[in-house]
Amino acid sequence: MESRRSKIVRVSSRGTSAPEEGFSPRALQIMLECGLLELAGTSDVHAAWMRYFSPRDTIGFKVNCLGGRSMCTHPALAEAAAKSLGSAGIAPHQIIAWDRHTRELERCGFSVNPGQGGAYRCFGTDQKGAGYEEELTAQGSVGSLFSTLLTRHCTSVINMPILKDHGLCGLTCALKNIFGALHNPNKYHDDHCDPYIADANAVPFVREKLRLVVCDALQVQYKGGPSYHRKWVADLGSLLLAEDPVALDTVCAGLLNKIRRENGLPPIVEDGELPAYIRTAADSDHKLGRCRPEEIELVEKIVDLEG
């Protein structure tokens, strides 16, 4: 990695719709492009996208649908990203929004589209023509069959996690979202998911293909996760963008702890430190990113959607 600090851009807004009314793709596109331009260090949307992708890429959106319609990556965010990529010359058939199961995507409000016509493609690993690899990929403590949507169908991926607390590992966000590409994630929740999450992200093709993180923190599950519990949801109204998933998860851990503190709850990890798997992901063996505060630059942007 370069010696510079890892930049995390948090974009919040004035004038977003109330959560119960939904978030419009147009509003989210404005927020997304604001963060993207800041992260890429340019004033041109086309140039910003081309920093991470090429016109020949098939770009996967690895969304998260485990929590159901009330706690998933917002379909409007995927639509916003697809429209913005379209303005940079990426055709709809070059985009695949995906997760484990097609029925989960549909349940969360995504428009399932396994074909190449019309809107961007959207389907799960269980869709005919997809599935899991037949050969095991081994990395450290992990031995799994990976989704062919990651290994074969997509040449690059935008990681689109949601921000939730997790009863077993403290936090589920960018790094843990890769579990949705494994056939056996249930095997990797012992010892607070450490070192399993770090090892899964250290697989060479995972490192290579996950180019960008766009974290959906519009609504945050700050207690009771990863399941949905409305009484413990904070309407944060933010997107967070990063190239470094470790730094992003570090910042998100701080956000979760702040929300929990404001609601009279203890930190997500008893000693107040980062979840162990985040520290492991940053260690000298994995080198997946940075987690020390002095190595992270957080830039806050406010977008006025009423003006």
PDB file of N, CA and C in Angstrom, residues 135-231:
ATOM      1  N   GLU A 135     -14.291 -26.247  -6.999  1.00  0.00           N
ATOM      2  CA  GLU A 135     -13.044 -26.468  -6.270  1.00  0.00           C
ATOM      3  C   GLU A 135     -12.934 -25.515  -5.095  1.00  0.00           C
ATOM      4  N   LEU A 136     -12.456 -26.053  -3.992  1.00  0.00           N
ATOM      5  CA  LEU A 136     -12.300 -25.290  -2.769  1.00  0.00           C
ATOM      6  C   LEU A 136     -11.177 -24.259  -2.920  1.00  0.00           C
ATOM      7  N   THR A 137     -11.405 -23.066  -2.404  1.00  0.00           N
ATOM      8  CA  THR A 137     -10.355 -22.066  -2.279  1.00  0.00           C
ATOM      9  C   THR A 137      -9.928 -22.020  -0.822  1.00  0.00           C
ATOM     10  N   ALA A 138      -8.650 -22.209  -0.572  1.00  0.00           N
ATOM     11  CA  ALA A 138      -8.135 -22.214   0.800  1.00  0.00           C
ATOM     12  C   ALA A 138      -7.252 -20.994   1.026  1.00  0.00           C
ATOM     13  N   GLN A 139      -7.463 -20.326   2.153  1.00  0.00           N
ATOM     14  CA  GLN A 139      -6.654 -19.170   2.525  1.00  0.00           C
ATOM     15  C   GLN A 139      -6.633 -19.099   4.046  1.00  0.00           C
ATOM     16  N   GLY A 140      -5.486 -19.360   4.649  1.00  0.00           N
ATOM     17  CA  GLY A 140      -5.406 -19.344   6.104  1.00  0.00           C
ATOM     18  C   GLY A 140      -6.370 -20.345   6.714  1.00  0.00           C
ATOM     19  N   SER A 141      -7.272 -19.862   7.537  1.00  0.00           N
ATOM     20  CA  SER A 141      -8.229 -20.720   8.239  1.00  0.00           C
ATOM     21  C   SER A 141      -9.487 -21.004   7.430  1.00  0.00           C
ATOM     22  N   VAL A 142      -9.582 -20.428   6.243  1.00  0.00           N
ATOM     23  CA  VAL A 142     -10.801 -20.531   5.437  1.00  0.00           C
ATOM     24  C   VAL A 142     -10.618 -21.530   4.298  1.00  0.00           C
ATOM     25  N   GLY A 143     -11.619 -22.377   4.115  1.00  0.00           N
ATOM     26  CA  GLY A 143     -11.679 -23.262   2.960  1.00  0.00           C
ATOM     27  C   GLY A 143     -13.106 -23.262   2.451  1.00  0.00           C
ATOM     28  N   SER A 144     -13.362 -22.605   1.330  1.00  0.00           N
ATOM     29  CA  SER A 144     -14.732 -22.381   0.879  1.00  0.00           C
ATOM     30  C   SER A 144     -14.860 -22.479  -0.629  1.00  0.00           C
ATOM     31  N   LEU A 145     -16.096 -22.729  -1.057  1.00  0.00           N
ATOM     32  CA  LEU A 145     -16.455 -22.579  -2.460  1.00  0.00           C
ATOM     33  C   LEU A 145     -16.980 -21.159  -2.631  1.00  0.00           C
ATOM     34  N   PHE A 146     -16.388 -20.407  -3.530  1.00  0.00           N
ATOM     35  CA  PHE A 146     -16.803 -19.024  -3.744  1.00  0.00           C
ATOM     36  C   PHE A 146     -17.848 -18.938  -4.848  1.00  0.00           C
ATOM     37  N   SER A 147     -18.711 -17.944  -4.736  1.00  0.00           N
ATOM     38  CA  SER A 147     -19.715 -17.694  -5.762  1.00  0.00           C
ATOM     39  C   SER A 147     -19.045 -17.408  -7.099  1.00  0.00           C
ATOM     40  N   THR A 148     -19.553 -18.026  -8.157  1.00  0.00           N
ATOM     41  CA  THR A 148     -19.006 -17.737  -9.490  1.00  0.00           C
ATOM     42  C   THR A 148     -19.358 -16.325  -9.941  1.00  0.00           C
ATOM     43  N   LEU A 149     -20.307 -15.686  -9.273  1.00  0.00           N
ATOM     44  CA  LEU A 149     -20.575 -14.289  -9.595  1.00  0.00           C
ATOM     45  C   LEU A 149     -19.360 -13.427  -9.283  1.00  0.00           C
ATOM     46  N   LEU A 150     -18.642 -13.804  -8.236  1.00  0.00           N
ATOM     47  CA  LEU A 150     -17.400 -13.113  -7.903  1.00  0.00           C
ATOM     48  C   LEU A 150     -16.237 -13.614  -8.738  1.00  0.00           C
ATOM     49  N   THR A 151     -16.128 -14.928  -8.887  1.00  0.00           N
ATOM     50  CA  THR A 151     -14.932 -15.498  -9.519  1.00  0.00           C
ATOM     51  C   THR A 151     -14.940 -15.412 -11.042  1.00  0.00           C
ATOM     52  N   ARG A 152     -16.138 -15.492 -11.658  1.00  0.00           N
ATOM     53  CA  ARG A 152     -16.194 -15.590 -13.117  1.00  0.00           C
ATOM     54  C   ARG A 152     -17.028 -14.519 -13.800  1.00  0.00           C
ATOM     55  N   HIS A 153     -18.183 -14.216 -13.236  1.00  0.00           N
ATOM     56  CA  HIS A 153     -19.116 -13.323 -13.930  1.00  0.00           C
ATOM     57  C   HIS A 153     -18.688 -11.854 -13.839  1.00  0.00           C
ATOM     58  N   CYS A 154     -18.086 -11.457 -12.725  1.00  0.00           N
ATOM     59  CA  CYS A 154     -17.689 -10.069 -12.514  1.00  0.00           C
ATOM     60  C   CYS A 154     -16.171  -9.930 -12.586  1.00  0.00           C
ATOM     61  N   THR A 155     -15.728  -8.916 -13.293  1.00  0.00           N
ATOM     62  CA  THR A 155     -14.285  -8.643 -13.343  1.00  0.00           C
ATOM     63  C   THR A 155     -13.864  -7.686 -12.235  1.00  0.00           C
ATOM     64  N   SER A 156     -14.826  -6.999 -11.631  1.00  0.00           N
ATOM     65  CA  SER A 156     -14.555  -6.073 -10.530  1.00  0.00           C
ATOM     66  C   SER A 156     -15.830  -5.941  -9.706  1.00  0.00           C
ATOM     67  N   VAL A 157     -15.684  -5.456  -8.473  1.00  0.00           N
ATOM     68  CA  VAL A 157     -16.821  -5.425  -7.557  1.00  0.00           C
ATOM     69  C   VAL A 157     -16.821  -4.129  -6.750  1.00  0.00           C
ATOM     70  N   ILE A 158     -18.021  -3.563  -6.590  1.00  0.00           N
ATOM     71  CA  ILE A 158     -18.254  -2.520  -5.593  1.00  0.00           C
ATOM     72  C   ILE A 158     -18.886  -3.203  -4.390  1.00  0.00           C
ATOM     73  N   ASN A 159     -18.211  -3.139  -3.274  1.00  0.00           N
ATOM     74  CA  ASN A 159     -18.726  -3.707  -2.037  1.00  0.00           C
ATOM     75  C   ASN A 159     -19.776  -2.734  -1.481  1.00  0.00           C
ATOM     76  N   MET A 160     -21.034  -3.169  -1.373  1.00  0.00           N
ATOM     77  CA  MET A 160     -22.135  -2.314  -0.906  1.00  0.00           C
ATOM     78  C   MET A 160     -22.754  -2.883   0.367  1.00  0.00           C
ATOM     79  N   PRO A 161     -22.023  -2.837   1.484  1.00  0.00           N
ATOM     80  CA  PRO A 161     -22.560  -3.378   2.734  1.00  0.00           C
ATOM     81  C   PRO A 161     -23.522  -2.405   3.402  1.00  0.00           C
ATOM     82  N   ILE A 162     -24.188  -2.891   4.421  1.00  0.00           N
ATOM     83  CA  ILE A 162     -24.909  -2.029   5.340  1.00  0.00           C
ATOM     84  C   ILE A 162     -24.193  -2.065   6.678  1.00  0.00           C
ATOM     85  N   LEU A 163     -24.482  -1.101   7.532  1.00  0.00           N
ATOM     86  CA  LEU A 163     -23.803  -0.995   8.821  1.00  0.00           C
ATOM     87  C   LEU A 163     -24.712  -1.516   9.932  1.00  0.00           C
ATOM     88  N   LYS A 164     -24.247  -2.588  10.585  1.00  0.00           N
ATOM     89  CA  LYS A 164     -25.008  -3.191  11.679  1.00  0.00           C
ATOM     90  C   LYS A 164     -24.054  -3.662  12.774  1.00  0.00           C
ATOM     91  N   ASP A 165     -24.560  -3.711  13.980  1.00  0.00           N
ATOM     92  CA  ASP A 165     -23.815  -4.413  15.015  1.00  0.00           C
ATOM     93  C   ASP A 165     -24.026  -5.912  14.798  1.00  0.00           C
ATOM     94  N   HIS A 166     -23.198  -6.713  15.431  1.00  0.00           N
ATOM     95  CA  HIS A 166     -23.299  -8.165  15.272  1.00  0.00           C
ATOM     96  C   HIS A 166     -22.991  -8.808  16.609  1.00  0.00           C
ATOM     97  N   GLY A 167     -23.914  -9.629  17.091  1.00  0.00           N
ATOM     98  CA  GLY A 167     -23.777 -10.211  18.416  1.00  0.00           C
ATOM     99  C   GLY A 167     -22.554 -11.087  18.601  1.00  0.00           C
ATOM    100  N   LEU A 168     -22.021 -11.638  17.517  1.00  0.00           N
ATOM    101  CA  LEU A 168     -20.883 -12.557  17.627  1.00  0.00           C
ATOM    102  C   LEU A 168     -19.540 -11.888  17.356  1.00  0.00           C
ATOM    103  N   CYS A 169     -19.509 -10.934  16.434  1.00  0.00           N
ATOM    104  CA  CYS A 169     -18.206 -10.346  16.076  1.00  0.00           C
ATOM    105  C   CYS A 169     -18.150  -8.835  16.281  1.00  0.00           C
ATOM    106  N   GLY A 170     -19.224  -8.230  16.745  1.00  0.00           N
ATOM    107  CA  GLY A 170     -19.222  -6.809  17.062  1.00  0.00           C
ATOM    108  C   GLY A 170     -19.767  -5.920  15.966  1.00  0.00           C
ATOM    109  N   LEU A 171     -19.348  -6.187  14.733  1.00  0.00           N
ATOM    110  CA  LEU A 171     -19.683  -5.293  13.621  1.00  0.00           C
ATOM    111  C   LEU A 171     -19.768  -6.081  12.328  1.00  0.00           C
ATOM    112  N   THR A 172     -20.777  -5.800  11.531  1.00  0.00           N
ATOM    113  CA  THR A 172     -20.815  -6.325  10.169  1.00  0.00           C
ATOM    114  C   THR A 172     -20.917  -5.150   9.209  1.00  0.00           C
ATOM    115  N   CYS A 173     -19.924  -5.073   8.338  1.00  0.00           N
ATOM    116  CA  CYS A 173     -19.896  -3.986   7.357  1.00  0.00           C
ATOM    117  C   CYS A 173     -19.112  -4.466   6.135  1.00  0.00           C
ATOM    118  N   ALA A 174     -18.073  -3.747   5.742  1.00  0.00           N
ATOM    119  CA  ALA A 174     -17.394  -4.052   4.478  1.00  0.00           C
ATOM    120  C   ALA A 174     -16.709  -5.415   4.481  1.00  0.00           C
ATOM    121  N   LEU A 175     -15.874  -5.681   5.472  1.00  0.00           N
ATOM    122  CA  LEU A 175     -15.099  -6.916   5.475  1.00  0.00           C
ATOM    123  C   LEU A 175     -15.984  -8.144   5.600  1.00  0.00           C
ATOM    124  N   LYS A 176     -16.971  -8.086   6.464  1.00  0.00           N
ATOM    125  CA  LYS A 176     -17.821  -9.263   6.673  1.00  0.00           C
ATOM    126  C   LYS A 176     -18.758  -9.515   5.493  1.00  0.00           C
ATOM    127  N   ASN A 177     -18.985  -8.513   4.658  1.00  0.00           N
ATOM    128  CA  ASN A 177     -19.896  -8.687   3.531  1.00  0.00           C
ATOM    129  C   ASN A 177     -19.425  -9.765   2.558  1.00  0.00           C
ATOM    130  N   ILE A 178     -18.137 -10.114   2.603  1.00  0.00           N
ATOM    131  CA  ILE A 178     -17.624 -11.161   1.716  1.00  0.00           C
ATOM    132  C   ILE A 178     -18.189 -12.520   2.096  1.00  0.00           C
ATOM    133  N   PHE A 179     -18.675 -12.679   3.336  1.00  0.00           N
ATOM    134  CA  PHE A 179     -19.269 -13.952   3.729  1.00  0.00           C
ATOM    135  C   PHE A 179     -20.445 -14.333   2.831  1.00  0.00           C
ATOM    136  N   GLY A 180     -21.082 -13.342   2.225  1.00  0.00           N
ATOM    137  CA  GLY A 180     -22.183 -13.610   1.308  1.00  0.00           C
ATOM    138  C   GLY A 180     -21.759 -14.220  -0.005  1.00  0.00           C
ATOM    139  N   ALA A 181     -20.453 -14.369  -0.213  1.00  0.00           N
ATOM    140  CA  ALA A 181     -19.931 -15.015  -1.417  1.00  0.00           C
ATOM    141  C   ALA A 181     -19.449 -16.433  -1.138  1.00  0.00           C
ATOM    142  N   LEU A 182     -19.565 -16.903   0.115  1.00  0.00           N
ATOM    143  CA  LEU A 182     -19.066 -18.226   0.497  1.00  0.00           C
ATOM    144  C   LEU A 182     -20.216 -19.216   0.651  1.00  0.00           C
ATOM    145  N   HIS A 183     -19.943 -20.476   0.347  1.00  0.00           N
ATOM    146  CA  HIS A 183     -20.997 -21.481   0.483  1.00  0.00           C
ATOM    147  C   HIS A 183     -21.194 -21.923   1.932  1.00  0.00           C
ATOM    148  N   ASN A 184     -20.224 -21.612   2.818  1.00  0.00           N
ATOM    149  CA  ASN A 184     -20.263 -22.141   4.184  1.00  0.00           C
ATOM    150  C   ASN A 184     -19.929 -21.089   5.246  1.00  0.00           C
ATOM    151  N   PRO A 185     -20.524 -19.898   5.190  1.00  0.00           N
ATOM    152  CA  PRO A 185     -20.161 -18.863   6.169  1.00  0.00           C
ATOM    153  C   PRO A 185     -20.474 -19.245   7.606  1.00  0.00           C
ATOM    154  N   ASN A 186     -21.405 -20.174   7.803  1.00  0.00           N
ATOM    155  CA  ASN A 186     -21.757 -20.615   9.158  1.00  0.00           C
ATOM    156  C   ASN A 186     -20.572 -21.227   9.903  1.00  0.00           C
ATOM    157  N   LYS A 187     -19.555 -21.679   9.169  1.00  0.00           N
ATOM    158  CA  LYS A 187     -18.383 -22.298   9.791  1.00  0.00           C
ATOM    159  C   LYS A 187     -17.449 -21.274  10.424  1.00  0.00           C
ATOM    160  N   TYR A 188     -17.645 -20.001  10.126  1.00  0.00           N
ATOM    161  CA  TYR A 188     -16.624 -19.002  10.443  1.00  0.00           C
ATOM    162  C   TYR A 188     -17.063 -17.964  11.471  1.00  0.00           C
ATOM    163  N   HIS A 189     -17.906 -18.373  12.426  1.00  0.00           N
ATOM    164  CA  HIS A 189     -18.368 -17.424  13.431  1.00  0.00           C
ATOM    165  C   HIS A 189     -17.813 -17.697  14.830  1.00  0.00           C
ATOM    166  N   ASP A 190     -16.958 -18.708  14.954  1.00  0.00           N
ATOM    167  CA  ASP A 190     -16.305 -18.927  16.242  1.00  0.00           C
ATOM    168  C   ASP A 190     -15.270 -17.837  16.495  1.00  0.00           C
ATOM    169  N   ASP A 191     -14.912 -17.657  17.760  1.00  0.00           N
ATOM    170  CA  ASP A 191     -13.840 -16.715  18.139  1.00  0.00           C
ATOM    171  C   ASP A 191     -14.054 -15.328  17.537  1.00  0.00           C
ATOM    172  N   HIS A 192     -15.300 -14.881  17.539  1.00  0.00           N
ATOM    173  CA  HIS A 192     -15.652 -13.541  17.045  1.00  0.00           C
ATOM    174  C   HIS A 192     -15.268 -13.352  15.576  1.00  0.00           C
ATOM    175  N   CYS A 193     -15.349 -14.452  14.827  1.00  0.00           N
ATOM    176  CA  CYS A 193     -15.057 -14.449  13.370  1.00  0.00           C
ATOM    177  C   CYS A 193     -13.601 -14.118  13.059  1.00  0.00           C
ATOM    178  N   ASP A 194     -12.752 -14.304  14.042  1.00  0.00           N
ATOM    179  CA  ASP A 194     -11.335 -13.975  13.870  1.00  0.00           C
ATOM    180  C   ASP A 194     -10.497 -15.251  13.898  1.00  0.00           C
ATOM    181  N   PRO A 195      -9.685 -15.527  12.875  1.00  0.00           N
ATOM    182  CA  PRO A 195      -9.270 -14.655  11.770  1.00  0.00           C
ATOM    183  C   PRO A 195     -10.049 -14.866  10.467  1.00  0.00           C
ATOM    184  N   TYR A 196     -11.208 -15.489  10.541  1.00  0.00           N
ATOM    185  CA  TYR A 196     -11.892 -15.960   9.336  1.00  0.00           C
ATOM    186  C   TYR A 196     -12.247 -14.829   8.362  1.00  0.00           C
ATOM    187  N   ILE A 197     -12.781 -13.720   8.893  1.00  0.00           N
ATOM    188  CA  ILE A 197     -13.149 -12.617   7.997  1.00  0.00           C
ATOM    189  C   ILE A 197     -11.915 -12.080   7.282  1.00  0.00           C
ATOM    190  N   ALA A 198     -10.846 -11.896   8.032  1.00  0.00           N
ATOM    191  CA  ALA A 198      -9.608 -11.393   7.423  1.00  0.00           C
ATOM    192  C   ALA A 198      -9.069 -12.371   6.385  1.00  0.00           C
ATOM    193  N   ASP A 199      -9.093 -13.651   6.691  1.00  0.00           N
ATOM    194  CA  ASP A 199      -8.580 -14.647   5.748  1.00  0.00           C
ATOM    195  C   ASP A 199      -9.412 -14.693   4.470  1.00  0.00           C
ATOM    196  N   ALA A 200     -10.728 -14.604   4.594  1.00  0.00           N
ATOM    197  CA  ALA A 200     -11.580 -14.634   3.399  1.00  0.00           C
ATOM    198  C   ALA A 200     -11.308 -13.439   2.493  1.00  0.00           C
ATOM    199  N   ASN A 201     -11.050 -12.280   3.098  1.00  0.00           N
ATOM    200  CA  ASN A 201     -10.754 -11.089   2.303  1.00  0.00           C
ATOM    201  C   ASN A 201      -9.337 -11.093   1.736  1.00  0.00           C
ATOM    202  N   ALA A 202      -8.475 -11.939   2.287  1.00  0.00           N
ATOM    203  CA  ALA A 202      -7.091 -12.015   1.813  1.00  0.00           C
ATOM    204  C   ALA A 202      -6.921 -12.916   0.597  1.00  0.00           C
ATOM    205  N   VAL A 203      -7.982 -13.625   0.196  1.00  0.00           N
ATOM    206  CA  VAL A 203      -7.919 -14.441  -1.020  1.00  0.00           C
ATOM    207  C   VAL A 203      -7.527 -13.525  -2.186  1.00  0.00           C
ATOM    208  N   PRO A 204      -6.536 -13.908  -2.993  1.00  0.00           N
ATOM    209  CA  PRO A 204      -6.032 -13.000  -4.029  1.00  0.00           C
ATOM    210  C   PRO A 204      -7.090 -12.420  -4.957  1.00  0.00           C
ATOM    211  N   PHE A 205      -8.040 -13.238  -5.440  1.00  0.00           N
ATOM    212  CA  PHE A 205      -9.018 -12.671  -6.372  1.00  0.00           C
ATOM    213  C   PHE A 205     -10.016 -11.755  -5.651  1.00  0.00           C
ATOM    214  N   VAL A 206     -10.193 -11.937  -4.347  1.00  0.00           N
ATOM    215  CA  VAL A 206     -11.030 -11.008  -3.584  1.00  0.00           C
ATOM    216  C   VAL A 206     -10.327  -9.662  -3.478  1.00  0.00           C
ATOM    217  N   ARG A 207      -9.052  -9.685  -3.100  1.00  0.00           N
ATOM    218  CA  ARG A 207      -8.263  -8.447  -3.045  1.00  0.00           C
ATOM    219  C   ARG A 207      -8.305  -7.698  -4.372  1.00  0.00           C
ATOM    220  N   GLU A 208      -8.136  -8.444  -5.447  1.00  0.00           N
ATOM    221  CA  GLU A 208      -8.016  -7.834  -6.765  1.00  0.00           C
ATOM    222  C   GLU A 208      -9.333  -7.223  -7.238  1.00  0.00           C
ATOM    223  N   LYS A 209     -10.437  -7.897  -6.982  1.00  0.00           N
ATOM    224  CA  LYS A 209     -11.704  -7.485  -7.589  1.00  0.00           C
ATOM    225  C   LYS A 209     -12.497  -6.468  -6.777  1.00  0.00           C
ATOM    226  N   LEU A 210     -12.325  -6.465  -5.450  1.00  0.00           N
ATOM    227  CA  LEU A 210     -13.067  -5.501  -4.638  1.00  0.00           C
ATOM    228  C   LEU A 210     -12.359  -4.148  -4.706  1.00  0.00           C
ATOM    229  N   ARG A 211     -12.828  -3.294  -5.594  1.00  0.00           N
ATOM    230  CA  ARG A 211     -12.139  -2.036  -5.902  1.00  0.00           C
ATOM    231  C   ARG A 211     -12.591  -0.858  -5.043  1.00  0.00           C
ATOM    232  N   LEU A 212     -13.828  -0.893  -4.589  1.00  0.00           N
ATOM    233  CA  LEU A 212     -14.431   0.280  -3.969  1.00  0.00           C
ATOM    234  C   LEU A 212     -15.487  -0.177  -2.963  1.00  0.00           C
ATOM    235  N   VAL A 213     -15.600   0.550  -1.859  1.00  0.00           N
ATOM    236  CA  VAL A 213     -16.664   0.297  -0.884  1.00  0.00           C
ATOM    237  C   VAL A 213     -17.612   1.484  -0.872  1.00  0.00           C
ATOM    238  N   VAL A 214     -18.901   1.195  -1.020  1.00  0.00           N
ATOM    239  CA  VAL A 214     -19.950   2.206  -0.841  1.00  0.00           C
ATOM    240  C   VAL A 214     -20.873   1.668   0.244  1.00  0.00           C
ATOM    241  N   CYS A 215     -20.675   2.137   1.456  1.00  0.00           N
ATOM    242  CA  CYS A 215     -21.410   1.624   2.605  1.00  0.00           C
ATOM    243  C   CYS A 215     -22.734   2.363   2.765  1.00  0.00           C
ATOM    244  N   ASP A 216     -23.807   1.603   2.848  1.00  0.00           N
ATOM    245  CA  ASP A 216     -25.141   2.126   3.077  1.00  0.00           C
ATOM    246  C   ASP A 216     -25.341   2.277   4.586  1.00  0.00           C
ATOM    247  N   ALA A 217     -25.192   3.512   5.066  1.00  0.00           N
ATOM    248  CA  ALA A 217     -25.438   3.819   6.482  1.00  0.00           C
ATOM    249  C   ALA A 217     -26.603   4.793   6.592  1.00  0.00           C
ATOM    250  N   LEU A 218     -27.559   4.652   5.699  1.00  0.00           N
ATOM    251  CA  LEU A 218     -28.758   5.474   5.757  1.00  0.00           C
ATOM    252  C   LEU A 218     -29.539   5.160   7.030  1.00  0.00           C
ATOM    253  N   GLN A 219     -29.639   3.879   7.324  1.00  0.00           N
ATOM    254  CA  GLN A 219     -30.223   3.420   8.577  1.00  0.00           C
ATOM    255  C   GLN A 219     -29.281   2.378   9.170  1.00  0.00           C
ATOM    256  N   VAL A 220     -29.059   2.461  10.458  1.00  0.00           N
ATOM    257  CA  VAL A 220     -28.050   1.642  11.121  1.00  0.00           C
ATOM    258  C   VAL A 220     -28.691   0.816  12.236  1.00  0.00           C
ATOM    259  N   GLN A 221     -28.425  -0.485  12.218  1.00  0.00           N
ATOM    260  CA  GLN A 221     -28.856  -1.363  13.303  1.00  0.00           C
ATOM    261  C   GLN A 221     -27.777  -1.324  14.373  1.00  0.00           C
ATOM    262  N   TYR A 222     -28.058  -0.645  15.500  1.00  0.00           N
ATOM    263  CA  TYR A 222     -27.002  -0.468  16.498  1.00  0.00           C
ATOM    264  C   TYR A 222     -27.089  -1.438  17.670  1.00  0.00           C
ATOM    265  N   LYS A 223     -28.153  -2.239  17.724  1.00  0.00           N
ATOM    266  CA  LYS A 223     -28.270  -3.293  18.729  1.00  0.00           C
ATOM    267  C   LYS A 223     -29.142  -4.398  18.145  1.00  0.00           C
ATOM    268  N   GLY A 224     -28.845  -5.648  18.544  1.00  0.00           N
ATOM    269  CA  GLY A 224     -29.681  -6.771  18.120  1.00  0.00           C
ATOM    270  C   GLY A 224     -29.319  -7.355  16.778  1.00  0.00           C
ATOM    271  N   GLY A 225     -28.287  -6.763  16.108  1.00  0.00           N
ATOM    272  CA  GLY A 225     -27.913  -7.252  14.796  1.00  0.00           C
ATOM    273  C   GLY A 225     -27.239  -8.615  14.861  1.00  0.00           C
ATOM    274  N   PRO A 226     -27.207  -9.310  13.724  1.00  0.00           N
ATOM    275  CA  PRO A 226     -27.513  -8.787  12.394  1.00  0.00           C
ATOM    276  C   PRO A 226     -28.978  -8.798  11.996  1.00  0.00           C
ATOM    277  N   SER A 227     -29.875  -9.306  12.863  1.00  0.00           N
ATOM    278  CA  SER A 227     -31.295  -9.288  12.541  1.00  0.00           C
ATOM    279  C   SER A 227     -31.854  -7.872  12.668  1.00  0.00           C
ATOM    280  N   TYR A 228     -33.014  -7.644  12.056  1.00  0.00           N
ATOM    281  CA  TYR A 228     -33.650  -6.332  12.092  1.00  0.00           C
ATOM    282  C   TYR A 228     -34.511  -6.191  13.343  1.00  0.00           C
ATOM    283  N   HIS A 229     -34.307  -5.056  14.045  1.00  0.00           N
ATOM    284  CA  HIS A 229     -35.141  -4.689  15.185  1.00  0.00           C
ATOM    285  C   HIS A 229     -35.373  -3.183  15.100  1.00  0.00           C
ATOM    286  N   ARG A 230     -36.557  -2.777  14.738  1.00  0.00           N
ATOM    287  CA  ARG A 230     -36.839  -1.365  14.477  1.00  0.00           C
ATOM    288  C   ARG A 230     -36.514  -0.478  15.674  1.00  0.00           C
ATOM    289  N   LYS A 231     -36.731  -0.968  16.908  1.00  0.00           N
ATOM    290  CA  LYS A 231     -36.510  -0.110  18.067  1.00  0.00           C
ATOM    291  C   LYS A 231     -35.042   0.234  18.278  1.00  0.00           C
TER     292      LYS A 231
END
